[in-house]
GROMACS .gro file of C-alpha atoms in nm:
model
   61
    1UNK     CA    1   0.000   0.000   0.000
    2UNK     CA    2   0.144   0.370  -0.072
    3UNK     CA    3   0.080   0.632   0.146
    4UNK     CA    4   0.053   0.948  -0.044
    5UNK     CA    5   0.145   1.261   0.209
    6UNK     CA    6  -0.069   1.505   0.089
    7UNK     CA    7  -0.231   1.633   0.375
    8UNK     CA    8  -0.124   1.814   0.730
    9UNK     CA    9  -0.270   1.788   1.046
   10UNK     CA   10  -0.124   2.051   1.287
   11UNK     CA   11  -0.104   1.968   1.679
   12UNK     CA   12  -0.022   2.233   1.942
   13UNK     CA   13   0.151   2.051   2.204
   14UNK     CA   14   0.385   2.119   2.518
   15UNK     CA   15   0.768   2.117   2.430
   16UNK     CA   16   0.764   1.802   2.692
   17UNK     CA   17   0.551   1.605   2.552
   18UNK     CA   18   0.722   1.718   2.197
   19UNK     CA   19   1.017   1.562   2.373
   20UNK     CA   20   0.840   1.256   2.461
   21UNK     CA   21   0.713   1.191   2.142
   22UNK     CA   22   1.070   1.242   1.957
   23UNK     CA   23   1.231   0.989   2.246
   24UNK     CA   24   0.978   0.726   2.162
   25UNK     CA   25   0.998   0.765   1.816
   26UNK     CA   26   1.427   0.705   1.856
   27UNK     CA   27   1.358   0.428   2.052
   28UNK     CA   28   1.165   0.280   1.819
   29UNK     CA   29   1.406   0.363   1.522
   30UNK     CA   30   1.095   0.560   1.355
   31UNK     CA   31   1.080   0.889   1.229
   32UNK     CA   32   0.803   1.179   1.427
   33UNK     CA   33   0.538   1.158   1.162
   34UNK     CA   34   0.535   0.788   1.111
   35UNK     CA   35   0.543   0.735   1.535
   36UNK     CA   36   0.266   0.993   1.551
   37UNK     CA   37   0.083   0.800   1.284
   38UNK     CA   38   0.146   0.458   1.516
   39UNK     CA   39   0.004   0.623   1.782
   40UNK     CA   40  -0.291   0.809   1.680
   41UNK     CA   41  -0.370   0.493   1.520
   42UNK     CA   42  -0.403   0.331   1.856
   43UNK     CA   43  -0.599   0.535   1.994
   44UNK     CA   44  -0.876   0.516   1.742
   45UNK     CA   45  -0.875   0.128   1.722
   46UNK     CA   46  -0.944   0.197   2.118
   47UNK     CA   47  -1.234   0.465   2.109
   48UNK     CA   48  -1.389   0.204   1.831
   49UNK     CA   49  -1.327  -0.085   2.051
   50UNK     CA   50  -1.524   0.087   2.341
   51UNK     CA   51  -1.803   0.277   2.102
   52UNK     CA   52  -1.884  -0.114   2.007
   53UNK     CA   53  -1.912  -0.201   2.373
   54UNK     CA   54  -2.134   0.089   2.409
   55UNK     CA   55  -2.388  -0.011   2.121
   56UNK     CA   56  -2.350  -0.345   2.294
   57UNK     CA   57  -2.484  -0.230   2.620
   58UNK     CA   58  -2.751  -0.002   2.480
   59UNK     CA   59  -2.946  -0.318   2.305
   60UNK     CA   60  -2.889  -0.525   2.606
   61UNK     CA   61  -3.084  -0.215   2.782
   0.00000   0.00000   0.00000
């Protein structure tokens, strides 16, 4: 699959957590974007994960 970079999403963030990011990202040997990607990606798998629980429980109910 290519990913074609043709869009920008901006974040205004503290320098620490700037910091954070960019030592994960070494430790992982991946670049910012591509680390930022990894990890906004988790997130949404997890707030889809839950939003299924939550149909889940509202049939039940």
């Amino acid at each position: 699959m290519t990913v074609n970079m043709d869009a920008a999403i901006c974040f205004k963030l503290e320098s620490e957590l700037k910091d954070f990011l960019e030592d994960m990202a070494d430790s992982k040997d991946m670049d910012l974007s591509k680390y930022c990607r990894y990890v906004i990606g988790i997130g949404l798998d997890e707030i889809y994960k839950r939003n299924l629980k939550i149909r889940e429980l509202e049939i039940q109910l």
